[in-house]
Each structure stands twice: as C-alpha cells, then as structure tokens.
Amino acid sequence: MTTTVYILNGPNLNLLGKRQPEIYGHDTLADVEATCTELGEKIGITTRLLQSNWEGQIIDWIHEARDAAQGIIINPAALTHTSVAVLDALNTFDGPVLEVHISNVHQRESFRHHSYVSQRADGVVAGFGIEGYALALRRMGRLLA
Ligand code: DQA
C-alpha cells in the first residue's frame, strides 16, 4: 500500500519567494514541492503539495485527506491564528498532523503567537525556513512507520 501525505498551504504562500523575502526567504513553493517529492521518494512516501488562498478549499482538502492520505503536514499561514474551522476539519482526520511555519512566529507580532491548529498538531516546526517541511516529512515518516 502506498503511504500518502498531504502537504497543505494556506493564504499567500503561492507568493513564497516573492513575498517579504526578508521573512520567508527566496525559495518558492515549487522548491518546497521538489524537496518534498525527492525526500518522499527516499523514505517511501508519496506527497501531494497543495496551496489555496481560500479557507473552504483547505477544509475540503482536509476532508479529502480522510480517505486519500495517512498524514497531513500543514502550513495554514494566517489561518493558523484565526480559523476554528480548519481546527475542526483537522479534528475529523485520524492520522498524524504536523504544523509548519517558515518563520519563527514566536519572535513576531503577538497575534501570531496563538495557533488554533496547534491544539490538534502532533508536532510543530517554526523558524527553520523551508527546511521545516523536510523536517516535518522525516518526522511523518517515523510516525507512519
Ligand atoms: C506563516 C506564519 C503566519 O503567521 C503567516 O500569516 C504566514 C506564514 C509561516 O510560514 O511563517 O502567512 O505560517
């Protein structure tokens, strides 16, 4: 059986590499996808990286993952700090959930210090730049082994 992990990305992350590079760096979401695909092949995980600026789309993908994936890695972006609906959706998912933030949210504005998603996440990576996705994927490999 194939092990599939959804890597979900919230609002504005389509502009990764162009948006506030002093905070988020110069790498793009396509770079994240390439890194995760390559690492996934090494550790036997099929990854599906998705991004939307729409909260409802993220929720629909979480619902889809209930049947299609064994784990979810999610960078909910600003929805981290606002969305009970994303938390509720993640609470319908049975497998491991790992939360990723490219920046160190705890060093930034106080409104970024609270995460609804952390209530459900089995682990959180923040401030490792886009390397955080690979770290989360390695950890996911262990959790699903
Ligand atoms: C982010 C941090 C959030 O506070 C912010 O709204 C983002 C990206 C990160 O990856 O560092 O859009 O999730």
Short mmCIF file of N, CA, C and O in Angstrom, two decimals, residues 25-139:
data_model
loop_
_atom_site.label_atom_id
_atom_site.label_comp_id
_atom_site.label_asym_id
_atom_site.label_seq_id
_atom_site.Cartn_x
_atom_site.Cartn_y
_atom_site.Cartn_z
N GLY A 25 12.24 34.20 2.97
CA GLY A 25 13.31 33.68 2.12
C GLY A 25 12.98 33.79 0.64
O GLY A 25 11.91 34.28 0.25
N HIS A 26 13.90 33.29 -0.18
CA HIS A 26 13.77 33.43 -1.64
C HIS A 26 13.28 32.15 -2.32
O HIS A 26 13.01 32.15 -3.52
N ASP A 27 13.22 31.06 -1.58
CA ASP A 27 12.75 29.81 -2.18
C ASP A 27 11.24 29.87 -2.41
O ASP A 27 10.52 30.53 -1.66
N THR A 28 10.81 29.18 -3.44
CA THR A 28 9.39 29.20 -3.82
C THR A 28 8.68 27.93 -3.34
O THR A 28 9.34 26.96 -2.91
N LEU A 29 7.37 27.92 -3.49
CA LEU A 29 6.60 26.72 -3.13
C LEU A 29 6.95 25.57 -4.08
O LEU A 29 6.90 24.40 -3.67
N ALA A 30 7.34 25.90 -5.30
CA ALA A 30 7.79 24.85 -6.24
C ALA A 30 9.08 24.20 -5.71
O ALA A 30 9.28 22.99 -5.86
N ASP A 31 9.95 25.00 -5.08
CA ASP A 31 11.16 24.44 -4.45
C ASP A 31 10.77 23.51 -3.30
O ASP A 31 11.37 22.43 -3.13
N VAL A 32 9.80 23.94 -2.50
CA VAL A 32 9.33 23.09 -1.39
C VAL A 32 8.81 21.78 -1.95
O VAL A 32 9.12 20.69 -1.45
N GLU A 33 8.03 21.87 -3.02
CA GLU A 33 7.44 20.67 -3.63
C GLU A 33 8.53 19.73 -4.13
O GLU A 33 8.48 18.51 -3.88
N ALA A 34 9.55 20.30 -4.80
CA ALA A 34 10.64 19.46 -5.34
C ALA A 34 11.38 18.75 -4.21
O ALA A 34 11.66 17.55 -4.29
N THR A 35 11.68 19.50 -3.14
CA THR A 35 12.40 18.91 -1.99
C THR A 35 11.58 17.79 -1.37
O THR A 35 12.11 16.71 -1.05
N CYS A 36 10.28 18.04 -1.19
CA CYS A 36 9.43 17.04 -0.53
C CYS A 36 9.22 15.81 -1.42
O CYS A 36 9.19 14.67 -0.92
N THR A 37 9.10 16.03 -2.74
CA THR A 37 8.94 14.88 -3.65
C THR A 37 10.18 14.00 -3.58
O THR A 37 10.08 12.77 -3.45
N GLU A 38 11.36 14.65 -3.63
CA GLU A 38 12.62 13.90 -3.62
C GLU A 38 12.80 13.14 -2.30
O GLU A 38 13.09 11.94 -2.29
N LEU A 39 12.58 13.83 -1.19
CA LEU A 39 12.71 13.18 0.12
C LEU A 39 11.65 12.08 0.27
O LEU A 39 11.96 10.98 0.75
N GLY A 40 10.44 12.37 -0.17
CA GLY A 40 9.36 11.38 -0.09
C GLY A 40 9.74 10.10 -0.82
O GLY A 40 9.53 8.99 -0.31
N GLU A 41 10.35 10.23 -2.02
CA GLU A 41 10.76 9.04 -2.78
C GLU A 41 11.77 8.22 -1.99
O GLU A 41 11.73 7.00 -1.99
N LYS A 42 12.69 8.92 -1.28
CA LYS A 42 13.71 8.21 -0.49
C LYS A 42 13.10 7.45 0.68
O LYS A 42 13.58 6.38 1.04
N ILE A 43 12.08 8.02 1.29
CA ILE A 43 11.56 7.39 2.51
C ILE A 43 10.22 6.67 2.28
O ILE A 43 9.56 6.26 3.23
N GLY A 44 9.85 6.55 0.99
CA GLY A 44 8.66 5.74 0.66
C GLY A 44 7.33 6.43 0.93
O GLY A 44 6.35 5.76 1.27
N ILE A 45 7.31 7.75 0.75
CA ILE A 45 6.05 8.48 0.95
C ILE A 45 5.72 9.27 -0.32
O ILE A 45 6.57 9.99 -0.84
N THR A 46 4.49 9.13 -0.78
CA THR A 46 4.01 9.95 -1.90
C THR A 46 3.45 11.23 -1.30
O THR A 46 2.59 11.18 -0.42
N THR A 47 3.97 12.36 -1.76
CA THR A 47 3.50 13.64 -1.22
C THR A 47 2.59 14.33 -2.23
O THR A 47 2.79 14.21 -3.44
N ARG A 48 1.61 15.04 -1.71
CA ARG A 48 0.75 15.86 -2.58
C ARG A 48 0.73 17.26 -1.97
O ARG A 48 0.12 17.48 -0.92
N LEU A 49 1.45 18.18 -2.61
CA LEU A 49 1.52 19.56 -2.08
C LEU A 49 0.43 20.41 -2.74
O LEU A 49 0.32 20.46 -3.96
N LEU A 50 -0.35 21.08 -1.90
CA LEU A 50 -1.47 21.89 -2.38
C LEU A 50 -1.44 23.24 -1.69
O LEU A 50 -1.01 23.35 -0.53
N GLN A 51 -1.90 24.26 -2.39
CA GLN A 51 -1.97 25.61 -1.79
C GLN A 51 -3.27 26.26 -2.21
O GLN A 51 -3.69 26.16 -3.36
N SER A 52 -3.90 26.96 -1.27
CA SER A 52 -5.06 27.77 -1.63
C SER A 52 -5.12 29.03 -0.77
O SER A 52 -4.71 29.02 0.39
N ASN A 53 -5.68 30.05 -1.37
CA ASN A 53 -5.93 31.29 -0.62
C ASN A 53 -7.31 31.26 0.03
O ASN A 53 -7.69 32.22 0.71
N TRP A 54 -8.04 30.17 -0.16
CA TRP A 54 -9.42 30.06 0.29
C TRP A 54 -9.53 29.05 1.43
O TRP A 54 -9.19 27.87 1.28
N GLU A 55 -10.04 29.52 2.54
CA GLU A 55 -10.20 28.68 3.73
C GLU A 55 -11.02 27.41 3.44
O GLU A 55 -10.65 26.30 3.85
N GLY A 56 -12.12 27.60 2.70
CA GLY A 56 -13.00 26.46 2.41
C GLY A 56 -12.30 25.38 1.59
O GLY A 56 -12.56 24.19 1.77
N GLN A 57 -11.42 25.81 0.69
CA GLN A 57 -10.67 24.84 -0.12
C GLN A 57 -9.72 24.01 0.77
O GLN A 57 -9.59 22.80 0.60
N ILE A 58 -9.08 24.69 1.72
CA ILE A 58 -8.18 23.97 2.64
C ILE A 58 -9.00 22.93 3.42
O ILE A 58 -8.58 21.78 3.58
N ILE A 59 -10.19 23.34 3.86
CA ILE A 59 -11.06 22.42 4.62
C ILE A 59 -11.48 21.25 3.74
O ILE A 59 -11.42 20.09 4.17
N ASP A 60 -11.84 21.51 2.48
CA ASP A 60 -12.22 20.42 1.56
C ASP A 60 -11.05 19.45 1.36
O ASP A 60 -11.26 18.24 1.30
N TRP A 61 -9.84 19.97 1.25
CA TRP A 61 -8.68 19.07 1.09
C TRP A 61 -8.43 18.23 2.34
O TRP A 61 -8.03 17.08 2.25
N ILE A 62 -8.67 18.82 3.51
CA ILE A 62 -8.53 18.04 4.76
C ILE A 62 -9.56 16.90 4.75
O ILE A 62 -9.24 15.76 5.08
N HIS A 63 -10.78 17.21 4.33
CA HIS A 63 -11.81 16.16 4.26
C HIS A 63 -11.40 15.08 3.26
O HIS A 63 -11.57 13.89 3.52
N GLU A 64 -10.87 15.50 2.11
CA GLU A 64 -10.41 14.55 1.09
C GLU A 64 -9.31 13.65 1.66
O GLU A 64 -9.29 12.44 1.41
N ALA A 65 -8.43 14.26 2.48
CA ALA A 65 -7.30 13.50 3.05
C ALA A 65 -7.79 12.39 3.98
O ALA A 65 -7.08 11.40 4.18
N ARG A 66 -8.98 12.50 4.53
CA ARG A 66 -9.51 11.46 5.42
C ARG A 66 -9.49 10.10 4.75
O ARG A 66 -9.24 9.08 5.39
N ASP A 67 -9.75 10.08 3.42
CA ASP A 67 -9.71 8.81 2.68
C ASP A 67 -8.42 8.65 1.88
O ASP A 67 -8.00 7.54 1.60
N ALA A 68 -7.81 9.77 1.48
CA ALA A 68 -6.73 9.69 0.49
C ALA A 68 -5.34 9.72 1.10
O ALA A 68 -4.36 9.44 0.40
N ALA A 69 -5.19 10.08 2.38
CA ALA A 69 -3.84 10.26 2.95
C ALA A 69 -3.76 9.66 4.35
O ALA A 69 -4.77 9.53 5.04
N GLN A 70 -2.53 9.30 4.72
CA GLN A 70 -2.31 8.76 6.07
C GLN A 70 -1.83 9.85 7.03
O GLN A 70 -1.90 9.68 8.24
N GLY A 71 -1.30 10.95 6.49
CA GLY A 71 -0.82 12.04 7.34
C GLY A 71 -1.01 13.38 6.66
O GLY A 71 -1.14 13.46 5.43
N ILE A 72 -1.04 14.44 7.47
CA ILE A 72 -1.16 15.81 6.93
C ILE A 72 -0.06 16.67 7.53
O ILE A 72 0.12 16.70 8.75
N ILE A 73 0.66 17.34 6.64
CA ILE A 73 1.57 18.42 7.05
C ILE A 73 0.89 19.70 6.59
O ILE A 73 0.46 19.80 5.44
N ILE A 74 0.76 20.66 7.49
CA ILE A 74 0.01 21.87 7.12
C ILE A 74 0.72 23.12 7.58
O ILE A 74 1.14 23.23 8.73
N ASN A 75 0.90 24.05 6.64
CA ASN A 75 1.25 25.43 6.98
C ASN A 75 -0.01 26.24 6.70
O ASN A 75 -0.27 26.63 5.55
N PRO A 76 -0.81 26.48 7.72
CA PRO A 76 -2.09 27.15 7.49
C PRO A 76 -1.93 28.65 7.23
O PRO A 76 -2.93 29.33 7.00
N ALA A 77 -0.69 29.16 7.31
CA ALA A 77 -0.42 30.59 7.13
C ALA A 77 -1.30 31.38 8.10
O ALA A 77 -1.45 30.98 9.25
N ALA A 78 -1.93 32.47 7.66
CA ALA A 78 -2.69 33.31 8.60
C ALA A 78 -3.88 32.58 9.22
O ALA A 78 -4.33 32.94 10.31
N LEU A 79 -4.37 31.52 8.55
CA LEU A 79 -5.50 30.77 9.11
C LEU A 79 -5.13 30.09 10.43
O LEU A 79 -6.01 29.77 11.23
N THR A 80 -3.82 29.89 10.64
CA THR A 80 -3.31 29.36 11.91
C THR A 80 -3.92 30.10 13.09
O THR A 80 -4.31 29.50 14.09
N HIS A 81 -3.94 31.44 12.93
CA HIS A 81 -4.26 32.32 14.06
C HIS A 81 -5.73 32.70 14.13
O HIS A 81 -6.14 33.39 15.05
N THR A 82 -6.50 32.28 13.12
CA THR A 82 -7.90 32.74 13.05
C THR A 82 -8.92 31.62 12.93
O THR A 82 -10.09 31.84 13.23
N SER A 83 -8.51 30.43 12.45
CA SER A 83 -9.53 29.51 11.95
C SER A 83 -9.88 28.33 12.86
O SER A 83 -9.19 27.31 12.88
N VAL A 84 -10.99 28.47 13.54
CA VAL A 84 -11.56 27.34 14.28
C VAL A 84 -12.04 26.29 13.27
O VAL A 84 -11.98 25.08 13.54
N ALA A 85 -12.46 26.74 12.08
CA ALA A 85 -12.97 25.81 11.06
C ALA A 85 -11.87 24.86 10.56
O ALA A 85 -12.13 23.67 10.34
N VAL A 86 -10.66 25.37 10.40
CA VAL A 86 -9.54 24.50 9.99
C VAL A 86 -9.23 23.52 11.12
O VAL A 86 -9.02 22.32 10.89
N LEU A 87 -9.23 24.00 12.37
CA LEU A 87 -9.02 23.10 13.52
C LEU A 87 -10.10 22.01 13.54
O LEU A 87 -9.79 20.82 13.70
N ASP A 88 -11.36 22.40 13.38
CA ASP A 88 -12.45 21.42 13.39
C ASP A 88 -12.26 20.37 12.29
O ASP A 88 -12.48 19.18 12.50
N ALA A 89 -11.85 20.84 11.11
CA ALA A 89 -11.61 19.90 10.00
C ALA A 89 -10.49 18.94 10.36
O ALA A 89 -10.60 17.72 10.14
N LEU A 90 -9.39 19.45 10.92
CA LEU A 90 -8.26 18.58 11.28
C LEU A 90 -8.68 17.57 12.35
O LEU A 90 -8.16 16.45 12.39
N ASN A 91 -9.62 17.96 13.19
CA ASN A 91 -10.10 17.04 14.22
C ASN A 91 -10.94 15.89 13.65
O ASN A 91 -11.25 14.95 14.36
N THR A 92 -11.30 15.98 12.35
CA THR A 92 -12.01 14.86 11.71
C THR A 92 -11.03 13.87 11.09
O THR A 92 -11.43 12.84 10.55
N PHE A 93 -9.74 14.22 11.11
CA PHE A 93 -8.71 13.39 10.46
C PHE A 93 -8.06 12.50 11.51
O PHE A 93 -7.66 12.99 12.58
N ASP A 94 -7.91 11.21 11.19
CA ASP A 94 -7.42 10.26 12.20
C ASP A 94 -5.90 10.17 12.31
O ASP A 94 -5.38 9.79 13.36
N GLY A 95 -5.17 10.48 11.23
CA GLY A 95 -3.72 10.27 11.23
C GLY A 95 -2.96 11.43 11.86
O GLY A 95 -3.56 12.39 12.35
N PRO A 96 -1.61 11.32 11.83
CA PRO A 96 -0.80 12.41 12.38
C PRO A 96 -0.92 13.71 11.59
O PRO A 96 -1.05 13.70 10.36
N VAL A 97 -0.85 14.81 12.33
CA VAL A 97 -0.89 16.15 11.74
C VAL A 97 0.33 16.91 12.25
O VAL A 97 0.56 16.98 13.46
N LEU A 98 1.11 17.44 11.33
CA LEU A 98 2.28 18.25 11.73
C LEU A 98 2.11 19.65 11.17
O LEU A 98 1.71 19.83 10.01
N GLU A 99 2.40 20.65 12.00
CA GLU A 99 2.21 22.07 11.64
C GLU A 99 3.58 22.68 11.33
O GLU A 99 4.53 22.48 12.09
N VAL A 100 3.64 23.39 10.22
CA VAL A 100 4.91 24.02 9.81
C VAL A 100 4.72 25.53 9.66
O VAL A 100 3.71 25.98 9.10
N HIS A 101 5.68 26.29 10.17
CA HIS A 101 5.77 27.72 9.87
C HIS A 101 7.19 28.00 9.42
O HIS A 101 8.15 27.60 10.10
N ILE A 102 7.29 28.70 8.32
CA ILE A 102 8.60 29.03 7.76
C ILE A 102 9.34 29.98 8.70
O ILE A 102 10.52 29.82 8.99
N SER A 103 8.61 30.98 9.18
CA SER A 103 9.21 31.96 10.08
C SER A 103 9.02 31.53 11.53
O SER A 103 8.20 30.65 11.83
N ASN A 104 9.79 32.14 12.41
CA ASN A 104 9.61 31.89 13.85
C ASN A 104 8.49 32.80 14.34
O ASN A 104 8.71 33.95 14.72
N VAL A 105 7.29 32.25 14.33
CA VAL A 105 6.10 33.05 14.66
C VAL A 105 6.17 33.63 16.08
O VAL A 105 5.59 34.68 16.36
N HIS A 106 6.93 32.98 16.96
CA HIS A 106 7.01 33.44 18.36
C HIS A 106 7.89 34.68 18.53
O HIS A 106 7.84 35.33 19.57
N GLN A 107 8.65 34.97 17.49
CA GLN A 107 9.51 36.16 17.52
C GLN A 107 8.79 37.36 16.89
O GLN A 107 9.31 38.46 16.89
N ARG A 108 7.60 37.12 16.38
CA ARG A 108 6.90 38.15 15.60
C ARG A 108 5.74 38.76 16.39
O ARG A 108 5.71 38.66 17.61
N GLU A 109 4.81 39.41 15.71
CA GLU A 109 3.70 40.09 16.39
C GLU A 109 2.96 39.12 17.32
O GLU A 109 2.81 37.94 17.00
N SER A 110 2.40 39.66 18.41
CA SER A 110 1.76 38.77 19.40
C SER A 110 0.57 38.02 18.81
O SER A 110 0.27 36.90 19.24
N PHE A 111 -0.11 38.59 17.78
CA PHE A 111 -1.26 37.86 17.21
C PHE A 111 -0.83 36.57 16.52
O PHE A 111 -1.65 35.71 16.24
N ARG A 112 0.49 36.44 16.23
CA ARG A 112 0.98 35.20 15.61
C ARG A 112 1.38 34.15 16.65
O ARG A 112 1.80 33.05 16.32
N HIS A 113 1.29 34.50 17.93
CA HIS A 113 1.77 33.57 18.96
C HIS A 113 0.75 32.47 19.26
O HIS A 113 1.11 31.43 19.80
N HIS A 114 -0.52 32.75 18.94
CA HIS A 114 -1.53 31.71 19.20
C HIS A 114 -1.88 30.96 17.92
O HIS A 114 -2.10 31.57 16.88
N SER A 115 -1.93 29.64 18.04
CA SER A 115 -2.32 28.81 16.91
C SER A 115 -3.49 27.91 17.30
O SER A 115 -3.38 27.12 18.24
N TYR A 116 -4.60 28.02 16.57
CA TYR A 116 -5.70 27.08 16.77
C TYR A 116 -5.27 25.67 16.37
O TYR A 116 -5.62 24.69 17.02
N VAL A 117 -4.49 25.61 15.28
CA VAL A 117 -4.09 24.31 14.72
C VAL A 117 -3.22 23.51 15.68
O VAL A 117 -3.26 22.28 15.72
N SER A 118 -2.44 24.21 16.52
CA SER A 118 -1.55 23.52 17.46
C SER A 118 -2.32 22.65 18.47
O SER A 118 -1.77 21.71 19.02
N GLN A 119 -3.60 22.97 18.67
CA GLN A 119 -4.43 22.14 19.56
C GLN A 119 -4.53 20.72 19.04
O GLN A 119 -4.77 19.78 19.79
N ARG A 120 -4.41 20.57 17.70
CA ARG A 120 -4.55 19.25 17.08
C ARG A 120 -3.20 18.68 16.62
O ARG A 120 -3.03 17.47 16.53
N ALA A 121 -2.24 19.57 16.35
CA ALA A 121 -0.98 19.11 15.74
C ALA A 121 -0.20 18.21 16.69
O ALA A 121 -0.13 18.47 17.89
N ASP A 122 0.38 17.14 16.12
CA ASP A 122 1.23 16.24 16.91
C ASP A 122 2.64 16.81 17.05
O ASP A 122 3.42 16.35 17.88
N GLY A 123 2.97 17.80 16.23
CA GLY A 123 4.27 18.47 16.33
C GLY A 123 4.22 19.76 15.55
O GLY A 123 3.39 19.92 14.65
N VAL A 124 5.10 20.68 15.92
CA VAL A 124 5.14 22.00 15.27
C VAL A 124 6.60 22.33 14.95
O VAL A 124 7.48 22.14 15.79
N VAL A 125 6.84 22.82 13.73
CA VAL A 125 8.15 23.30 13.33
C VAL A 125 8.00 24.77 12.97
O VAL A 125 7.13 25.11 12.16
N ALA A 126 8.82 25.63 13.55
CA ALA A 126 8.74 27.06 13.21
C ALA A 126 10.12 27.67 13.18
O ALA A 126 10.95 27.37 14.05
N GLY A 127 10.37 28.49 12.16
CA GLY A 127 11.60 29.26 12.13
C GLY A 127 12.76 28.55 11.46
O GLY A 127 13.89 29.04 11.54
N PHE A 128 12.51 27.44 10.78
CA PHE A 128 13.57 26.71 10.08
C PHE A 128 13.56 27.00 8.58
O PHE A 128 14.17 26.27 7.80
N GLY A 129 12.86 28.07 8.18
CA GLY A 129 12.74 28.35 6.76
C GLY A 129 12.01 27.19 6.08
O GLY A 129 11.27 26.45 6.74
N ILE A 130 12.25 27.02 4.77
CA ILE A 130 11.51 25.94 4.08
C ILE A 130 12.04 24.56 4.47
O ILE A 130 11.40 23.55 4.21
N GLU A 131 13.20 24.50 5.14
CA GLU A 131 13.70 23.20 5.66
C GLU A 131 12.70 22.56 6.61
O GLU A 131 12.72 21.35 6.81
N GLY A 132 11.85 23.40 7.21
CA GLY A 132 10.85 22.89 8.15
C GLY A 132 9.95 21.83 7.52
O GLY A 132 9.53 20.89 8.18
N TYR A 133 9.66 21.98 6.21
CA TYR A 133 8.80 20.99 5.54
C TYR A 133 9.50 19.63 5.48
O TYR A 133 8.86 18.60 5.68
N ALA A 134 10.80 19.65 5.17
CA ALA A 134 11.54 18.38 5.09
C ALA A 134 11.65 17.74 6.47
O ALA A 134 11.52 16.52 6.61
N LEU A 135 11.88 18.58 7.49
CA LEU A 135 11.95 18.05 8.85
C LEU A 135 10.63 17.39 9.23
O LEU A 135 10.59 16.30 9.81
N ALA A 136 9.53 18.07 8.89
CA ALA A 136 8.21 17.53 9.20
C ALA A 136 7.97 16.23 8.43
O ALA A 136 7.40 15.27 8.98
N LEU A 137 8.42 16.18 7.19
CA LEU A 137 8.20 14.97 6.38
C LEU A 137 9.00 13.78 6.95
O LEU A 137 8.50 12.66 7.01
N ARG A 138 10.24 14.05 7.39
CA ARG A 138 11.03 12.97 8.03
C ARG A 138 10.32 12.46 9.27
O ARG A 138 10.21 11.26 9.51
N ARG A 139 9.84 13.39 10.08
CA ARG A 139 9.12 13.01 11.30
C ARG A 139 7.86 12.22 10.95
O ARG A 139 7.53 11.22 11.59
#
